[in-house]
Coordinates of C-alpha atoms and ligand atoms in Angstrom, one line a residue:
X1317 CA 46.8 -16.7 122.4
X1318 CA 49.9 -18.6 121.4
X1319 CA 51.9 -15.3 121.4
X1320 CA 51.0 -15.0 125.1
X1321 CA 52.2 -18.4 126.2
X1322 CA 55.5 -17.9 124.5
X1323 CA 56.2 -14.7 126.4
X1324 CA 54.4 -15.3 129.7
X1325 CA 56.8 -17.8 131.3
X1326 CA 60.0 -15.7 130.9
X1327 CA 58.2 -12.5 131.9
X1328 CA 56.8 -14.2 135.0
X1329 CA 60.3 -15.3 136.0
X1330 CA 61.7 -11.8 135.5
X1331 CA 58.9 -10.3 137.6
X1332 CA 59.4 -12.8 140.3
X1333 CA 63.1 -11.8 140.5
X1334 CA 62.1 -8.2 140.5
X1335 CA 59.7 -8.8 143.4
X1336 CA 62.5 -10.5 145.4
X1337 CA 65.0 -7.8 144.7
X1338 CA 62.7 -5.0 145.7
X1339 CA 61.3 -6.6 148.8
X1340 CA 64.3 -7.5 151.0
X1341 CA 62.4 -6.8 154.3
X1342 CA 59.3 -8.8 153.1
X1343 CA 61.6 -11.8 152.4
X1344 CA 63.3 -11.4 155.7
X1345 CA 60.0 -11.3 157.6
X1346 CA 58.6 -14.1 155.6
X1347 CA 61.3 -16.3 157.1
X1348 CA 60.3 -15.2 160.6
X1349 CA 56.6 -15.7 159.9
X1350 CA 57.3 -19.2 158.9
X1351 CA 58.6 -20.0 162.3
X1352 CA 55.2 -19.7 164.0
X1353 CA 52.5 -19.5 161.3
X1354 CA 51.3 -22.3 159.1
X1355 CA 52.5 -21.6 155.6
X1356 CA 53.9 -18.4 157.1
X1357 CA 50.5 -16.7 157.3
X1358 CA 47.7 -16.4 159.8
X1359 CA 45.2 -17.9 157.4
X1360 CA 46.9 -20.7 155.5
X1361 CA 45.2 -19.7 152.2
X1362 CA 46.8 -16.3 152.2
X1363 CA 49.7 -18.0 150.6
X1364 CA 47.5 -18.8 147.6
X1365 CA 48.4 -15.4 146.3
X1366 CA 51.4 -17.1 144.7
X1367 CA 53.8 -14.3 145.3
X1368 CA 57.5 -15.2 146.1
X1369 CA 56.5 -14.1 149.6
X1370 CA 53.2 -12.7 150.8
X1371 CA 53.1 -8.9 151.0
X1372 CA 53.2 -7.7 154.6
X1373 CA 51.2 -4.5 155.2
X1374 CA 52.6 -1.8 157.4
X1375 CA 49.7 0.6 157.1
X1376 CA 46.6 1.2 154.9
X1377 CA 44.7 4.4 154.4
X1378 CA 42.1 5.4 151.8
X1379 CA 42.8 3.6 148.5
X1380 CA 46.4 2.9 149.3
X1381 CA 48.7 0.8 151.5
X1382 CA 52.4 0.6 152.3
X1383 CA 54.3 -2.6 152.8
X1384 CA 57.1 -3.3 155.2
X1385 CA 59.6 -2.4 152.4
X1386 CA 58.1 1.1 152.3
X1387 CA 56.5 0.5 148.9
X1388 CA 53.1 2.1 148.3
X1389 CA 50.3 0.5 146.3
X1390 CA 47.2 1.8 144.7
X1391 CA 44.8 -0.8 146.1
X1392 CA 42.2 -2.1 143.6
X1393 CA 41.8 -5.4 145.6
X1394 CA 40.6 -3.6 148.8
X1395 CA 40.7 -6.7 150.9
X1396 CA 38.6 -8.5 148.2
X1397 CA 35.8 -6.1 149.0
X1398 CA 36.2 -5.9 152.8
X1399 CA 37.7 -2.4 152.4
X1400 CA 35.5 -1.5 149.5
X1401 CA 34.8 2.0 150.9
X1402 CA 38.5 2.6 151.4
X1403 CA 40.8 1.8 154.3
X1404 CA 39.8 3.3 157.6
X1405 CA 37.0 5.5 156.3
X1406 CA 37.2 8.6 158.7
X1407 CA 33.6 8.3 159.9
X1408 CA 34.1 4.6 160.8
X1409 CA 37.5 5.3 162.4
X1410 CA 35.9 8.1 164.5
X1411 CA 33.0 5.9 165.6
X1412 CA 35.4 3.1 166.6
X1413 CA 37.5 5.6 168.5
X1414 CA 34.5 6.8 170.4
X1415 CA 33.1 3.4 171.1
X1416 CA 36.5 2.1 172.1
X1417 CA 36.2 4.2 175.2
X1418 CA 32.8 2.8 176.1
X1419 CA 33.3 -1.0 175.9
X1420 CA 33.8 -3.4 173.1
X1421 CA 31.3 -6.2 173.8
X1422 CA 28.6 -7.0 176.4
X1423 CA 26.7 -9.6 174.5
X1424 CA 23.7 -7.2 174.6
X1425 CA 22.2 -4.6 172.3
X1426 CA 23.9 -1.2 172.5
X1427 CA 22.4 2.3 172.3
X1428 CA 23.3 2.2 168.6
X1429 CA 21.5 -1.0 167.7
X1430 CA 18.1 0.6 167.1
X1431 CA 19.6 3.1 164.7
X1432 CA 21.4 0.4 162.9
X1433 CA 18.1 -1.4 162.3
X1434 CA 16.4 1.7 161.0
X1435 CA 19.3 2.4 158.6
X1436 CA 19.3 -1.2 157.3
X1437 CA 15.5 -1.3 156.8
X1438 CA 15.4 2.1 155.1
X1439 CA 18.3 1.2 152.7
X1440 CA 17.3 -2.3 151.7
X1441 CA 13.5 -2.2 152.1
X1442 CA 13.4 -5.2 154.4
X1443 CA 12.0 -4.5 157.9
X1444 CA 13.7 -7.0 160.1
X1445 CA 17.4 -7.8 160.6
X1446 CA 20.0 -9.9 162.4
X1447 CA 23.7 -9.6 162.8
X1448 CA 26.5 -12.1 162.4
X1449 CA 30.2 -11.8 162.3
X1450 CA 30.8 -12.9 158.8
X1451 CA 28.9 -13.3 155.6
X1452 CA 29.5 -17.1 155.8
X1453 CA 27.7 -17.1 159.1
X1454 CA 24.8 -14.9 157.8
X1455 CA 24.3 -17.4 154.9
X1456 CA 24.5 -20.3 157.3
X1457 CA 21.7 -18.7 159.5
X1458 CA 19.6 -17.9 156.4
X1459 CA 19.7 -21.5 155.2
X1460 CA 18.9 -22.8 158.7
X1461 CA 15.9 -20.4 159.0
X1462 CA 14.7 -21.3 155.5
X1463 CA 14.8 -25.0 156.2
X1464 CA 13.0 -24.6 159.5
X1465 CA 10.3 -22.3 158.1
X1466 CA 9.5 -24.3 155.1
X1467 CA 10.0 -27.7 156.7
X1468 CA 12.1 -28.7 153.6
X1469 CA 15.6 -30.1 153.7
X1470 CA 17.0 -29.2 150.3
X1471 CA 18.7 -26.0 149.3
X1472 CA 19.6 -24.8 145.8
X1473 CA 22.6 -22.9 144.6
X1474 CA 24.1 -22.0 141.2
X1475 CA 27.1 -24.0 140.0
X1476 CA 30.3 -22.2 140.7
X1477 CA 28.8 -20.2 143.5
X1478 CA 30.7 -19.0 146.6
X1479 CA 28.9 -17.9 149.7
X1480 CA 31.7 -18.4 152.1
X1481 CA 33.1 -21.5 153.8
X1482 CA 29.6 -22.7 154.4
X1483 CA 29.6 -26.5 153.8
X1484 CA 26.0 -26.6 152.6
X1485 CA 27.0 -24.5 149.6
X1486 CA 30.4 -26.1 148.9
X1487 CA 28.8 -28.3 146.3
X1488 CA 28.9 -28.3 142.5
X1489 CA 27.5 -30.0 139.4
X1490 CA 29.6 -32.8 138.0
X1491 CA 28.1 -34.2 134.8
X1492 CA 24.6 -33.6 136.0
X1493 CA 25.2 -34.9 139.5
X1494 CA 25.6 -32.8 142.7
X1495 CA 28.9 -33.5 144.4
X1496 CA 30.9 -32.1 147.2
X1497 CA 33.3 -29.4 146.0
X1498 CA 36.8 -30.9 145.8
X1499 CA 39.6 -29.5 147.9
X1500 CA 37.9 -29.3 151.3
X1501 CA 39.9 -30.5 154.3
X1502 CA 38.4 -32.9 156.8
X1503 CA 34.9 -32.7 155.5
X1504 CA 32.9 -35.9 156.3
X1505 CA 29.3 -34.8 156.2
X1506 CA 27.3 -35.4 153.0
X1507 CA 26.0 -32.0 152.1
X1508 CA 25.6 -32.9 148.5
X1509 CA 22.6 -35.0 149.5
X1510 CA 20.9 -31.9 150.7
X1511 CA 21.6 -29.6 147.8
X1512 CA 20.5 -29.1 144.3
X1513 CA 22.8 -27.3 141.8
X1514 CA 21.9 -25.8 138.5
X1515 CA 23.8 -23.6 136.0
X1516 CA 23.3 -19.9 136.2
X1517 CA 21.0 -18.5 133.5
X1518 CA 19.3 -21.9 133.0
X1519 CA 15.7 -21.2 133.8
X1520 CA 14.5 -24.6 132.6
X1521 CA 16.9 -26.4 134.9
X1522 CA 15.9 -24.2 137.7
X1523 CA 12.2 -24.8 137.2
X1524 CA 12.9 -28.6 137.1
X1525 CA 14.8 -28.4 140.3
X1526 CA 12.1 -26.5 142.1
X1527 CA 9.0 -28.3 140.7
X1528 CA 8.6 -31.0 143.3
X1529 CA 8.4 -28.5 146.1
X1530 CA 11.3 -29.9 148.1
X1531 CA 13.6 -26.9 148.0
X1532 CA 13.6 -24.6 151.0
X1533 CA 15.8 -21.9 149.7
X1534 CA 17.6 -20.6 146.6
X1535 CA 20.7 -18.8 147.8
X1536 CA 22.4 -16.7 145.0
X1537 CA 24.4 -13.7 144.2
X1538 CA 22.5 -11.4 141.8
X1539 CA 25.5 -11.5 139.6
X1540 CA 28.0 -14.4 140.0
X1541 CA 31.2 -12.7 141.2
X1542 CA 33.2 -15.7 142.3
X1543 CA 33.7 -17.7 139.1
X1544 CA 34.9 -14.7 137.1
X1545 CA 31.8 -12.5 136.8
X1546 CA 28.8 -14.0 135.1
X1547 CA 25.9 -11.6 134.4
X1548 CA 22.3 -12.5 134.5
X1549 CA 20.5 -12.6 131.1
X1550 CA 17.8 -10.0 130.6
X1551 CA 14.7 -11.0 132.6
X1552 CA 16.4 -13.8 134.5
X1553 CA 15.7 -12.6 137.9
X1554 CA 12.0 -11.7 137.3
X1555 CA 11.5 -15.3 136.2
X1556 CA 13.5 -16.7 139.1
X1557 CA 11.4 -14.7 141.5
X1558 CA 8.2 -16.0 140.0
X1559 CA 9.4 -19.6 140.1
X1560 CA 10.5 -19.4 143.8
X1561 CA 7.1 -17.9 144.8
X1562 CA 5.2 -20.5 142.7
X1563 CA 7.1 -23.4 144.3
X1564 CA 7.3 -22.1 147.9
X1565 CA 11.0 -21.7 147.8
X1566 CA 12.5 -18.8 149.7
X1567 CA 14.8 -16.5 147.7
X1568 CA 18.0 -15.4 149.5
X1569 CA 20.1 -12.8 147.7
X1570 CA 23.7 -12.6 148.9
X1571 CA 24.9 -9.0 148.2
X1572 CA 28.2 -9.4 149.9
X1573 CA 30.2 -8.5 146.7
X1574 CA 27.4 -6.8 144.7
X1575 CA 27.0 -4.1 147.3
X1576 CA 29.4 -2.3 145.0
X1577 CA 26.7 -1.9 142.4
X1578 CA 24.8 0.9 144.1
X1579 CA 23.8 2.3 147.5
X1580 CA 21.0 -0.2 147.9
X1581 CA 22.8 -3.2 146.3
X1582 CA 22.4 -4.9 143.0
X1583 CA 19.0 -6.6 143.6
X1584 CA 17.4 -3.2 144.1
X1585 CA 18.8 -2.1 140.8
X1586 CA 17.2 -5.1 139.1
X1587 CA 13.8 -4.5 140.9
X1588 CA 14.2 -7.8 142.6
X1589 CA 12.6 -8.3 146.0
X1590 CA 14.2 -11.2 147.9
X1591 CA 12.8 -12.9 151.0
X1592 CA 16.2 -12.7 152.6
X1593 CA 19.1 -10.3 151.8
X1594 CA 22.6 -10.9 153.0
X1595 CA 25.4 -8.3 153.2
X1596 CA 28.9 -8.8 154.6
X1597 CA 32.5 -7.8 154.3
X1598 CA 32.2 -4.0 153.7
X1599 CA 28.9 -3.4 155.4
X1600 CA 30.6 -2.1 158.6
X1601 CA 33.4 -0.3 156.8
X1602 CA 35.8 -3.3 157.0
X1603 CA 35.0 -4.3 160.6
X1604 CA 34.1 -8.0 160.8
X1605 CA 30.3 -8.0 160.6
X1606 CA 27.5 -9.2 158.3
X1607 CA 23.8 -8.7 158.4
X1608 CA 20.8 -10.5 157.0
X1609 CA 17.3 -9.0 156.5
X1610 CA 14.0 -10.5 155.8
X1611 CA 10.3 -9.7 155.2
X1612 CA 7.7 -9.0 157.9
X1613 CA 5.9 -12.2 157.1
X1614 CA 9.1 -14.2 157.7
X1615 CA 9.8 -12.3 160.9
X1616 CA 6.4 -13.3 162.2
X1617 CA 7.0 -16.9 161.3
X1618 CA 10.5 -16.8 162.9
X1619 CA 9.1 -15.4 166.1
X1620 CA 6.5 -18.1 166.3
X1621 CA 9.1 -20.7 165.7
X1622 CA 11.3 -19.3 168.5
X1623 CA 8.3 -19.5 170.9
X1624 CA 7.5 -23.0 170.1
X1625 CA 10.8 -24.7 169.4
X1626 CA 12.2 -27.1 172.0
X1627 CA 14.6 -25.5 174.5
X1628 CA 18.3 -25.6 173.5
X1629 CA 20.8 -24.0 171.2
X1630 CA 19.5 -22.8 167.8
X1631 CA 22.7 -23.6 166.1
X1632 CA 23.1 -19.9 165.0
X1633 CA 25.2 -17.1 166.3
X1634 CA 28.6 -16.5 167.9
X1635 CA 29.4 -14.7 171.1
X1636 CA 31.1 -11.6 169.6
X1637 CA 28.8 -10.9 166.6
X1638 CA 26.8 -7.7 167.1
X1639 CA 29.4 -6.4 169.5
X1640 CA 29.4 -2.7 170.4
X1641 CA 32.5 -1.8 168.3
X1642 CA 31.2 -3.4 165.1
X1643 CA 27.7 -2.0 165.6
X1644 CA 29.2 1.5 165.9
X1645 CA 31.1 0.9 162.7
X1646 CA 27.9 -0.4 161.0
X1647 CA 26.0 2.8 161.9
X1648 CA 28.8 5.1 160.7
X1649 CA 29.2 3.1 157.5
X1650 CA 25.5 3.1 156.6
X1651 CA 25.0 6.7 157.6
X1652 CA 28.1 8.5 156.5
X1653 CA 30.1 6.3 154.2
X1654 CA 27.7 4.5 151.9
X1655 CA 26.4 7.8 150.5
X1656 CA 25.0 8.5 147.0
X1657 CA 28.1 10.7 146.4
X1658 CA 30.4 7.9 147.4
X1659 CA 28.7 5.6 144.9
X1660 CA 28.7 8.2 142.2
X1661 CA 32.5 8.5 142.5
X1662 CA 33.0 4.7 142.5
X1663 CA 30.8 4.1 139.5
X1664 CA 32.3 7.0 137.5
X1665 CA 35.9 6.0 138.1
X1666 CA 35.1 2.3 137.6
X1667 CA 33.6 3.2 134.2
X1668 CA 36.7 5.2 133.2
X1669 CA 38.8 2.2 134.2
X1670 CA 36.7 -0.3 132.3
X1671 CA 36.5 1.9 129.2
X1672 CA 40.3 2.4 129.3
X1673 CA 41.0 -1.3 129.5
X1674 CA 38.6 -2.0 126.7
X1675 CA 40.2 0.7 124.5
X1676 CA 43.7 -0.8 125.0
X1677 CA 42.4 -4.3 124.3
X1678 CA 40.7 -3.0 121.1
X1679 CA 43.8 -1.1 119.9
X1680 CA 45.7 -4.4 119.8
X1681 CA 42.7 -6.5 118.6
X1682 CA 43.2 -8.9 121.5
X1683 CA 40.6 -11.6 122.0
X1684 CA 39.8 -10.4 125.5
X1685 CA 37.0 -8.5 127.2
X1686 CA 36.1 -6.6 130.4
X1687 CA 33.1 -7.4 132.5
X1688 CA 31.7 -4.7 134.8
X1689 CA 29.3 -4.9 137.7
X1690 CA 29.0 -1.5 139.4
X1691 CA 32.4 -0.5 140.8
X1692 CA 33.9 -4.0 139.9
X1693 CA 35.7 -4.6 136.6
X1694 CA 37.2 -7.8 135.6
X1695 CA 39.6 -8.5 132.7
X1696 CA 38.8 -11.8 131.0
X1697 CA 41.1 -13.5 128.5
X1698 CA 38.3 -14.5 126.1
X1699 CA 36.5 -12.5 123.5
X1700 CA 33.0 -12.8 124.9
X1701 CA 31.3 -13.0 128.3
X1702 CA 30.5 -16.3 129.8
X1703 CA 26.9 -17.4 130.4
X1704 CA 27.6 -19.9 133.2
X1705 CA 30.3 -20.4 135.8
X1706 CA 31.4 -23.5 134.0
X1707 CA 32.1 -21.5 130.8
X1708 CA 33.7 -18.7 132.9
X1709 CA 36.1 -21.1 134.7
X1710 CA 37.0 -22.9 131.5
X1711 CA 38.1 -19.5 130.1
X1712 CA 40.4 -18.8 133.0
X1713 CA 44.1 -18.4 132.2
X1714 CA 45.9 -18.8 135.5
X1715 CA 49.4 -18.2 134.1
X1716 CA 48.4 -14.9 132.5
X1717 CA 46.3 -13.8 135.5
X1718 CA 49.3 -14.5 137.8
X1719 CA 51.6 -12.6 135.5
X1720 CA 49.4 -9.6 135.2
X1721 CA 48.8 -9.5 138.9
X1722 CA 52.5 -9.6 139.7
X1723 CA 53.4 -7.2 136.9
X1724 CA 51.1 -4.6 138.2
X1725 CA 52.0 -5.2 141.8
X1726 CA 55.7 -4.6 141.0
X1727 CA 54.6 -1.2 139.6
X1728 CA 52.6 -0.3 142.7
X1729 CA 49.1 -1.4 141.7
X1730 CA 47.3 -4.2 143.4
X1731 CA 44.4 -6.0 141.7
X1732 CA 42.6 -8.9 143.2
X1733 CA 44.5 -12.2 142.8
X1734 CA 43.3 -15.2 140.8
X1735 CA 40.8 -13.4 138.6
X1736 CA 42.1 -9.8 138.0
X1737 CA 39.1 -8.1 139.6
X1738 CA 39.6 -4.3 140.0
X1739 CA 37.4 -2.6 142.6
X1740 CA 37.2 1.2 142.8
X1741 CA 36.5 2.8 146.2
X1742 CA 34.9 6.2 146.9
X1743 CA 38.3 7.6 147.6
X1744 CA 40.2 6.2 144.6
X1745 CA 41.7 9.2 142.8
X1746 CA 41.6 9.5 139.0
X1747 CA 45.5 9.3 139.1
X1748 CA 45.4 5.8 140.4
X1749 CA 43.0 4.7 137.7
X1750 CA 45.3 6.3 135.1
X1751 CA 48.3 4.6 136.7
X1752 CA 46.6 1.2 136.3
X1753 CA 45.8 1.9 132.7
X1754 CA 49.3 3.1 131.9
X1755 CA 50.9 0.0 133.4
X1756 CA 48.3 -2.2 131.6
X1757 CA 49.4 -0.5 128.4
X1758 CA 53.1 -1.3 129.2
X1759 CA 52.1 -4.9 130.0
X1760 CA 50.5 -5.3 126.7
X1761 CA 53.4 -3.8 124.9
X1762 CA 55.8 -6.2 126.6
X1763 CA 53.6 -9.2 126.0
X1764 CA 53.3 -8.5 122.3
Ligands
PLP1946 C1 29.2 -13.6 147.7 C2 29.9 -14.0 148.9 N1 29.2 -14.3 150.0 C3 29.8 -14.6 151.2 C4 31.2 -14.6 151.3 C5 31.8 -15.0 152.6 O1 32.4 -13.9 153.2 P1 33.2 -14.1 154.5 O2 34.4 -14.8 154.1 O3 33.5 -12.7 155.0 O4 32.4 -14.9 155.5 C6 32.0 -14.3 150.2 C7 33.4 -14.3 150.3 O5 34.1 -14.1 149.3 C8 31.3 -14.0 149.0 O6 32.0 -13.7 147.9

């Protein structure tokens, strides 16, 4: 990799200048944004993209968007999965247009809510559902329910997980101890005392963590997608399922990112039957909404709990979740967007992309590899896949990731920042995949 470090810094400087030269309007507006927005952005961490100035989007449609400088991008970031099915899928846009004339929110079920429930139950094989506004909130509710139903205080997550800005899960393993994840602002509660953390793919550690029967819930992605992508070893999930059942721990599977694996999510592909399933981000076509489903047995227990609990706020829910607009989007997305044909397109083009990247890596004998999970592909700067998040994070090469990201962006291709994840939508044309591959080829040429 030494050849890389020698070339990366000057190339990065060159690409930064190119960005500035080609984005005069972005730079001008960045100054204006800084007048009234913290860090110049409406969510302060948007500036973590590490561009000379954040891109400002004028309009997005399908698999592309245009910035305020009039530059068009092939979008493989897709709002980090929020726009996984493309920007403004026509069925969702039409449903929103229709609903917009009939009220946005009444804090009541709408005439679409029953249909939404049917569609969710049919797709994910879980009979009962609830809606929240974000996946973070869905995970929060699931952990609350799990603790209440099992009368246990502890939760378990895999090291390196991300399930949203949910404090309970912002914990990690540090030399065998559970600690609060560093970097949090203003966090005073001790969530580490209520969590256990084990490495992904470590069944022995998992069994040891569950054995005393104190863990209410294991919350996990079926494939880790937030610390690079870490795949489960053969048979992992069948064993995890058995262990959870044996020790009375509820299994909650967060499909927020892995919904890109197939129309019924990744757990279904693995034959895994969770107690809770969570899906957010893209589930309503990019409108803010998340859902969580659960078994009939849990639904009965939850109903009994609601009947008998003391009066007062449950600590779950927000006023605008399940609003009429988002519910209309959810129905349209489940019914008309998340079709088998849509997934066939995503998976086919994602495979072309991953194969193309692999070919180019092999041609130059680079010690890199590509991990794929359904329609997601990730370029990793190590020769072999990681087995745990710790290994995966240790393999990260921030300088190179930043450089490749900017290099592609300057040539009209956007990949997800920080970890070079490339997501293919049902409307991504073959030409955009080819463009990414061509620019990757140029990148390798320049780098070597
Ligand atoms: C697996 C997973 N779950 C939950 C979330 C939280 O989603 P949101 O930020 O929409 O609440 C994320 C966000 O990246 C995620 O990757």
